[in-house]
Short mmCIF file of C-alpha atoms and ligand atoms in Angstrom, two decimals:
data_model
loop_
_atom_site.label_atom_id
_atom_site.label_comp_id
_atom_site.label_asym_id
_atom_site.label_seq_id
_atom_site.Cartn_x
_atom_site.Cartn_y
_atom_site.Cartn_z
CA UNK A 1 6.36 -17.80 -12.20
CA UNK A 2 6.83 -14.42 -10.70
CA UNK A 3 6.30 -13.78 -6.99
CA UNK A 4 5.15 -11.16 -5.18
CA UNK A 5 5.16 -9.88 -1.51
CA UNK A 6 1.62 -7.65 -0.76
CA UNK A 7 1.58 -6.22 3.07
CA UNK A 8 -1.73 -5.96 5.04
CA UNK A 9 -3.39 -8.07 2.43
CA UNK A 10 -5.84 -9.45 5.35
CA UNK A 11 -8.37 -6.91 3.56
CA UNK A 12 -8.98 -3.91 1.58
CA UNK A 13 -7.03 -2.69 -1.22
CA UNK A 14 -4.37 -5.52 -0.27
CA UNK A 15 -6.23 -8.22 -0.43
CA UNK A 16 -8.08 -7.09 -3.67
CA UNK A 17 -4.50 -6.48 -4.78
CA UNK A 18 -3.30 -10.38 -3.63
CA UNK A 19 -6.39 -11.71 -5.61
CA UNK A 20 -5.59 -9.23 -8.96
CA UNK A 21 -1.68 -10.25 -8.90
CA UNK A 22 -3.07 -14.42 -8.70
CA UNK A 23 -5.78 -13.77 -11.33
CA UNK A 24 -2.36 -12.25 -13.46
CA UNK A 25 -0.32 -14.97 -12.89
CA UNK A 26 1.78 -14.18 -9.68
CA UNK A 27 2.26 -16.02 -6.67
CA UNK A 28 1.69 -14.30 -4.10
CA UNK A 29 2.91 -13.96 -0.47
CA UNK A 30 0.27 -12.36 1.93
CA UNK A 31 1.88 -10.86 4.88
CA UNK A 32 -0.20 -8.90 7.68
CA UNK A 33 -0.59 -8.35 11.66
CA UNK A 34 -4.14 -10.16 11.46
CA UNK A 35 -3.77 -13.89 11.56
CA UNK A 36 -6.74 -14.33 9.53
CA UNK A 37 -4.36 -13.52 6.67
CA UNK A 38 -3.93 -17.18 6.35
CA UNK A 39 -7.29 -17.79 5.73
CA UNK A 40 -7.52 -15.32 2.57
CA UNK A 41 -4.46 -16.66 1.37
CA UNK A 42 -6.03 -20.32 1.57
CA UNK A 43 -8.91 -18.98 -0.45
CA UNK A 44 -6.85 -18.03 -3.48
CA UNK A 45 -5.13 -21.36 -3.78
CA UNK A 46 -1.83 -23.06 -4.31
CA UNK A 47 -0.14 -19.69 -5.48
CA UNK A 48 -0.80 -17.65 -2.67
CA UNK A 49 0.86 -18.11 1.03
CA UNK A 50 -0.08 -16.20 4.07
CA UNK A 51 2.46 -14.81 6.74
CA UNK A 52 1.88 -13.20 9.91
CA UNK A 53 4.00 -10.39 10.00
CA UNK A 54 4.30 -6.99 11.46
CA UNK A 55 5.99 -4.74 8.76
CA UNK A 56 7.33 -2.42 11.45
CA UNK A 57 9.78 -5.58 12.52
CA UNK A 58 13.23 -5.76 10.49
CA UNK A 59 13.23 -9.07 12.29
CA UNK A 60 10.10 -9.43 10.70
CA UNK A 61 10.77 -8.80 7.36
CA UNK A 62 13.66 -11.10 7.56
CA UNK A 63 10.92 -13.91 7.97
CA UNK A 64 8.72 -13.12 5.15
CA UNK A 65 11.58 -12.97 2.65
CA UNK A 66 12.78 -16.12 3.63
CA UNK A 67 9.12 -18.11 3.76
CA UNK A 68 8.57 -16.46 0.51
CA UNK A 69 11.71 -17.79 -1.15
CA UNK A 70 11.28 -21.25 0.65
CA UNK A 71 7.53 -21.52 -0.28
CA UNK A 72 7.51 -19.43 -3.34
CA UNK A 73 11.04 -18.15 -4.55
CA UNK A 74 12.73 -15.27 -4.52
CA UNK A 75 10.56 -11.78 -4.42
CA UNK A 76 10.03 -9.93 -7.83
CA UNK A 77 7.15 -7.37 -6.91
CA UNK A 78 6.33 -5.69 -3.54
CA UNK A 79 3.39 -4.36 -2.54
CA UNK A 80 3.86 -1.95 0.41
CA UNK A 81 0.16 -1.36 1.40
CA UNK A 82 0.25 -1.48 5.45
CA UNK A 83 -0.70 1.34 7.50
CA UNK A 84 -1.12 2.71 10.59
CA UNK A 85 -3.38 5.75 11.30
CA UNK A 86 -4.46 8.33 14.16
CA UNK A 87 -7.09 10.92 13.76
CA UNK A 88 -6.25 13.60 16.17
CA UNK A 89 -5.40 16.73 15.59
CA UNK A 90 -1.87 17.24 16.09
CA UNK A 91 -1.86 19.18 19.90
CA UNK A 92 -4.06 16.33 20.81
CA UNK A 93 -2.00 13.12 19.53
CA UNK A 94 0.35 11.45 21.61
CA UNK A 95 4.15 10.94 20.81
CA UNK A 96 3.55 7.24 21.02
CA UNK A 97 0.47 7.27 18.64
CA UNK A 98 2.60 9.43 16.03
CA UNK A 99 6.16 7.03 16.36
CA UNK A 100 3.47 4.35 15.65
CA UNK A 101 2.32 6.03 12.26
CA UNK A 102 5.88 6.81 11.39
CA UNK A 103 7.00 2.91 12.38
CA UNK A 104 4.18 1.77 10.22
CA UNK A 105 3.81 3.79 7.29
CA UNK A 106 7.79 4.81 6.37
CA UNK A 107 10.19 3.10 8.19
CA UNK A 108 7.73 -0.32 7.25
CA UNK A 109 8.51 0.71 3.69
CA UNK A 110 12.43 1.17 4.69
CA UNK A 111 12.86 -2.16 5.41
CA UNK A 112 10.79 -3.33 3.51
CA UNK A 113 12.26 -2.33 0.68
CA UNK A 114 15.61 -3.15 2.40
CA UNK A 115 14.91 -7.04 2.58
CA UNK A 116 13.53 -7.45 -0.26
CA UNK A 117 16.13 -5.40 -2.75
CA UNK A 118 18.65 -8.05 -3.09
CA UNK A 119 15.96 -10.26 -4.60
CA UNK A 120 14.19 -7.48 -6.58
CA UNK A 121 17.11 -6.06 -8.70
CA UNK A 122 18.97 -9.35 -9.07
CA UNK A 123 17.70 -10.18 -12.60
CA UNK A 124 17.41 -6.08 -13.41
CA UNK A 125 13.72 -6.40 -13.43
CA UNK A 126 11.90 -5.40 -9.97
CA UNK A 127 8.91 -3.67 -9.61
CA UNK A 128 7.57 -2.40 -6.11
CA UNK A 129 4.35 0.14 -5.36
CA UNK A 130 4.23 2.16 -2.03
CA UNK A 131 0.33 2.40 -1.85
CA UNK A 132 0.48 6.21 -0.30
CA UNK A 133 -2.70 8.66 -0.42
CA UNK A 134 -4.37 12.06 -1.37
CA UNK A 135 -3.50 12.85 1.69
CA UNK A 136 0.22 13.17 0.55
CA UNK A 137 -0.63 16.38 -1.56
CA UNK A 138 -3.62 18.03 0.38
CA UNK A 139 -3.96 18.90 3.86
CA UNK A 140 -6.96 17.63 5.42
CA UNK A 141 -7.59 17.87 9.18
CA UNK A 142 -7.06 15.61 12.10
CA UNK A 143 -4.50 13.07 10.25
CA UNK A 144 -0.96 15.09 10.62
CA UNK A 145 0.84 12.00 11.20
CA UNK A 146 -1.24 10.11 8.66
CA UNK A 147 -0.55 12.97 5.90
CA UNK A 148 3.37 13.38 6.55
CA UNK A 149 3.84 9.15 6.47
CA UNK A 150 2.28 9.34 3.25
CA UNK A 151 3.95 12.62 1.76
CA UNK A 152 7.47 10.98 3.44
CA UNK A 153 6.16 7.12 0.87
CA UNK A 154 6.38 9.54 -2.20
CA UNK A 155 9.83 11.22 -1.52
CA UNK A 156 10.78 7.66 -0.89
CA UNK A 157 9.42 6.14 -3.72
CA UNK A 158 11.19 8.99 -5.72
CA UNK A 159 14.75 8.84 -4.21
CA UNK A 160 14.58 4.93 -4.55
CA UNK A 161 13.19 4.91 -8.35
CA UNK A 162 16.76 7.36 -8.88
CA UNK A 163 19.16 4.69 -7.13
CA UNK A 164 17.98 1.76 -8.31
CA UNK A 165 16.76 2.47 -11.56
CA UNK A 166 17.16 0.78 -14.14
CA UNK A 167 17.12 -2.47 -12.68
CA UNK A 168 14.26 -1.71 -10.11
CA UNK A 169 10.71 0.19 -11.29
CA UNK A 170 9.20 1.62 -8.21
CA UNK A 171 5.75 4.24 -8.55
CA UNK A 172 3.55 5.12 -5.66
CA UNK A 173 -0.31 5.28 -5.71
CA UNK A 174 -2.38 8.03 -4.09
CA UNK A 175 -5.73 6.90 -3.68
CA UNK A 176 -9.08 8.66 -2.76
CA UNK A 177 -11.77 7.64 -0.82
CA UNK A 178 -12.16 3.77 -0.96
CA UNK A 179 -14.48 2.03 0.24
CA UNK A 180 -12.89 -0.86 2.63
CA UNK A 181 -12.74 -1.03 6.53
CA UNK A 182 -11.03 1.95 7.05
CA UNK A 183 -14.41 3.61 6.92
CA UNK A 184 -16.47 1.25 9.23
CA UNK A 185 -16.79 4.05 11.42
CA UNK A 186 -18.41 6.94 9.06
CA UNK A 187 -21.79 6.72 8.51
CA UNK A 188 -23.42 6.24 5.39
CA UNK A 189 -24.38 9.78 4.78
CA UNK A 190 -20.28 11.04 5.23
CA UNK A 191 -19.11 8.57 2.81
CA UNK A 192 -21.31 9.74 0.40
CA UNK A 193 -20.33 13.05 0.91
CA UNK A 194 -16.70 12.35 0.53
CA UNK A 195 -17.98 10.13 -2.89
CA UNK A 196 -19.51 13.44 -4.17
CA UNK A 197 -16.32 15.33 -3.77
CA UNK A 198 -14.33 13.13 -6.07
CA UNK A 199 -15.39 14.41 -10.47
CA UNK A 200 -17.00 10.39 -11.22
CA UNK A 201 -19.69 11.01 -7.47
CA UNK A 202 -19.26 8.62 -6.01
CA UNK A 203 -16.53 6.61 -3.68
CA UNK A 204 -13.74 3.95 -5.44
CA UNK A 205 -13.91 0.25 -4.49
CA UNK A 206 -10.27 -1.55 -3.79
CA UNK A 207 -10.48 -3.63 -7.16
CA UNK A 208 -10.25 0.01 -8.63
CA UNK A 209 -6.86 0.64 -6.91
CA UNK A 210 -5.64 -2.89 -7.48
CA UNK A 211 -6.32 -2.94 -11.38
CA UNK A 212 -3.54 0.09 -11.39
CA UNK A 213 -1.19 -1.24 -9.03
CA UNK A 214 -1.29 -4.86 -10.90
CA UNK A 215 -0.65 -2.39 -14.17
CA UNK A 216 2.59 -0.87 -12.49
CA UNK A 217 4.20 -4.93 -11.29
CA UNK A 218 3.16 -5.43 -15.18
CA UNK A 219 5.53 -4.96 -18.13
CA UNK A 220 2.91 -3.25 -19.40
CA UNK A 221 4.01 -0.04 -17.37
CA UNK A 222 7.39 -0.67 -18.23
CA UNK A 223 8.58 2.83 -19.01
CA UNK A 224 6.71 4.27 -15.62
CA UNK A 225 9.34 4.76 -12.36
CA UNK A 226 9.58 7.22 -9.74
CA UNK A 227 5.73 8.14 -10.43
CA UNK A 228 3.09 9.24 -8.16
CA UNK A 229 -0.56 8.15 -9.33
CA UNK A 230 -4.02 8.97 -8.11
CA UNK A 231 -6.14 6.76 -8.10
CA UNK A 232 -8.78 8.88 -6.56
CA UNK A 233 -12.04 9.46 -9.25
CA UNK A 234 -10.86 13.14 -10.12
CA UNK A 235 -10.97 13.90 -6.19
CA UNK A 236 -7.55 15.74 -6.56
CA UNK A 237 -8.76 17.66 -9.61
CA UNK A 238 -11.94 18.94 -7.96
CA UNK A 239 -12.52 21.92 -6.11
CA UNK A 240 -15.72 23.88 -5.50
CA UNK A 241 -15.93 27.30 -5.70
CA UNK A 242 -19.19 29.89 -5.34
N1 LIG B 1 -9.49 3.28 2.02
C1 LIG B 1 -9.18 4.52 1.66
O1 LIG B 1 -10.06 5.38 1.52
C2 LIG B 1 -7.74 4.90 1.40
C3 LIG B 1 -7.48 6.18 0.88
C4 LIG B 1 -6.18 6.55 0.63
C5 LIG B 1 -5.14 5.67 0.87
N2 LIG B 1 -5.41 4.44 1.38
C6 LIG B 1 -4.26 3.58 1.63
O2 LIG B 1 -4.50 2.29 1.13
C7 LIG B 1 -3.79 1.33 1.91
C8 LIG B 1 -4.72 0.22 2.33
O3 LIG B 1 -5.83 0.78 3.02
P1 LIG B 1 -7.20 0.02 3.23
O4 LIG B 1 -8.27 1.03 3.07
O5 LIG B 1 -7.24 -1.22 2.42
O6 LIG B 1 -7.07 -0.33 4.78
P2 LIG B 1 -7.64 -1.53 5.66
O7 LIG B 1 -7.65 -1.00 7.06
O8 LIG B 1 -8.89 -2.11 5.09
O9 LIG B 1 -6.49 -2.65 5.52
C9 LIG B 1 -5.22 -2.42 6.03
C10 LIG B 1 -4.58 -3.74 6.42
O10 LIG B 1 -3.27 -3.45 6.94
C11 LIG B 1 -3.04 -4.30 8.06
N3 LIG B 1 -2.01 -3.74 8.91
C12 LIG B 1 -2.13 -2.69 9.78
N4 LIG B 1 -0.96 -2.49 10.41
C13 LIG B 1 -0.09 -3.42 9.96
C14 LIG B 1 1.26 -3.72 10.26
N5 LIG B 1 1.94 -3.03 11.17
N6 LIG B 1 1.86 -4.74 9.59
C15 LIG B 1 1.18 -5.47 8.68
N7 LIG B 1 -0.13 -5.24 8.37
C16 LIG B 1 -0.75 -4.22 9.01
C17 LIG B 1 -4.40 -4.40 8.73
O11 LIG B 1 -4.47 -5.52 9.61
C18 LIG B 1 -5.33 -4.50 7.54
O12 LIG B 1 -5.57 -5.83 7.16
C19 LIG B 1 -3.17 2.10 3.09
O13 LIG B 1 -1.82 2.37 2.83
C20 LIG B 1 -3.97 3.39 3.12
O14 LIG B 1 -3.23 4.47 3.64
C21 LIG B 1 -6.68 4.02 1.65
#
């Protein structure tokens, strides 16, 4: 049975994505800085295993590929989903706050991707998904560090679908405005502002993004590498104009 490694799968669109990949078939190892990780992972059952992890940590990342081959065996899908962001514009954001972003967001994906490569081309047949955003392609205020971490996931995702290919598939997915926690703090009338900016009105729940990323681990995506998808209800596509 394959296995897969989602990160910050405590909630949101990784969590939705741990519970797709079990419904599919995977096992799945849940990795994420909140500790209540193991408690989602004991709610999917036998095929799913929770680990505490910061995916900032090479040391780390050492540890989740080795519980997940002890517990589960060796990694054939990774789900890079972790993030870090600070919403200041950029005069206003502090060195410190914009390392974090980068530690999080791209060099989490580095090794990331670095510990778990020996196990994901070793039969010729990884898959991984860097779960970026819109913000990669559009500039939108007050997230510089945000935007440039996710821009930097797709030139990754890129350059790593050209080494490794054919014996790793790797695609990135850009999604729009989702409804998880990320958005605790905008009120009700904002996110349905944002919802009406995307061509379907209304906001995307993290099911919606998980579906697609579960697609691209699937053979059923088998001819898709390097890609960058939206995932964002037309948001990308939309502009409005008087
Ligand atoms: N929600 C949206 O509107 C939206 C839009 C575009 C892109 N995204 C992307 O989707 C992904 C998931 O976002 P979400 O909305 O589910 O966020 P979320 O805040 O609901 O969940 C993120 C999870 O990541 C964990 N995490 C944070 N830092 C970590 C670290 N250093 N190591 C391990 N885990 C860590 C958190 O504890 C949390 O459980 C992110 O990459 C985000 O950039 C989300």
């Amino acid at each position: 049975m394959a296995v897969a490694v989602v990160t910050g799968a405590a909630r949101g669109i990784g969590q939705a994505t741990a519970q797709n990949l079990i419904g599919a078939g995977w096992q799945v190892a849940l990795t994420d800085v909140d500790p209540q990780v193991t408690e989602r992972a004991a709610e999917l059952g036998g095929r799913a295993h929770g680990i505490v992890a910061d995916v900032a940590s090479a040391e780390d990342w050492q540890r989740v590929v080795t519980e997940a081959n002890d517990r589960l065996g060796p990694v054939d899908g990774l789900v890079l989903n972790a993030l870090a962001t600070d919403a200041h514009p950029l005069h206003e954001m502090t060195p410190e706050a914009w390392q974090r972003q980068l530690d999080v967001n791209l060099t989490g994906a580095f090794h990331g991707l670095r510990a778990c490569l020996p196990d994901l081309v070793r039969e010729g047949e990884g898959r991984a998904v860097i779960v970026s955003s819109v913000h990669a392609n559009f500039g939108l205020l007050d997230v510089p560090g945000y935007a440039a971490t996710k821009a930097g996931q797709t030139g990754l995702v890129r350059q790593v679908a050209a080494q490794y290919g054919p014996r790793l598939r790797i695609n990135c997915v850009t999604p729009g405005p989702i409804r998880t926690a990320l958005w605790d703090g905008v009120s009700e009338a904002d996110r349905q502002r944002s919802g009406r900016q995307t061509a379907l009105a209304r906001m995307g729940e993290p099911e919606e993004v998980a579906e697609v990323i579960a697609f691209l681990l699937s053979d059923r995506s088998s001819y898709i590498t390097g890609a960058t998808i939206p995932v964002d209800g037309g948001w990308s596509i939309t502009k409005d104009s008087a």
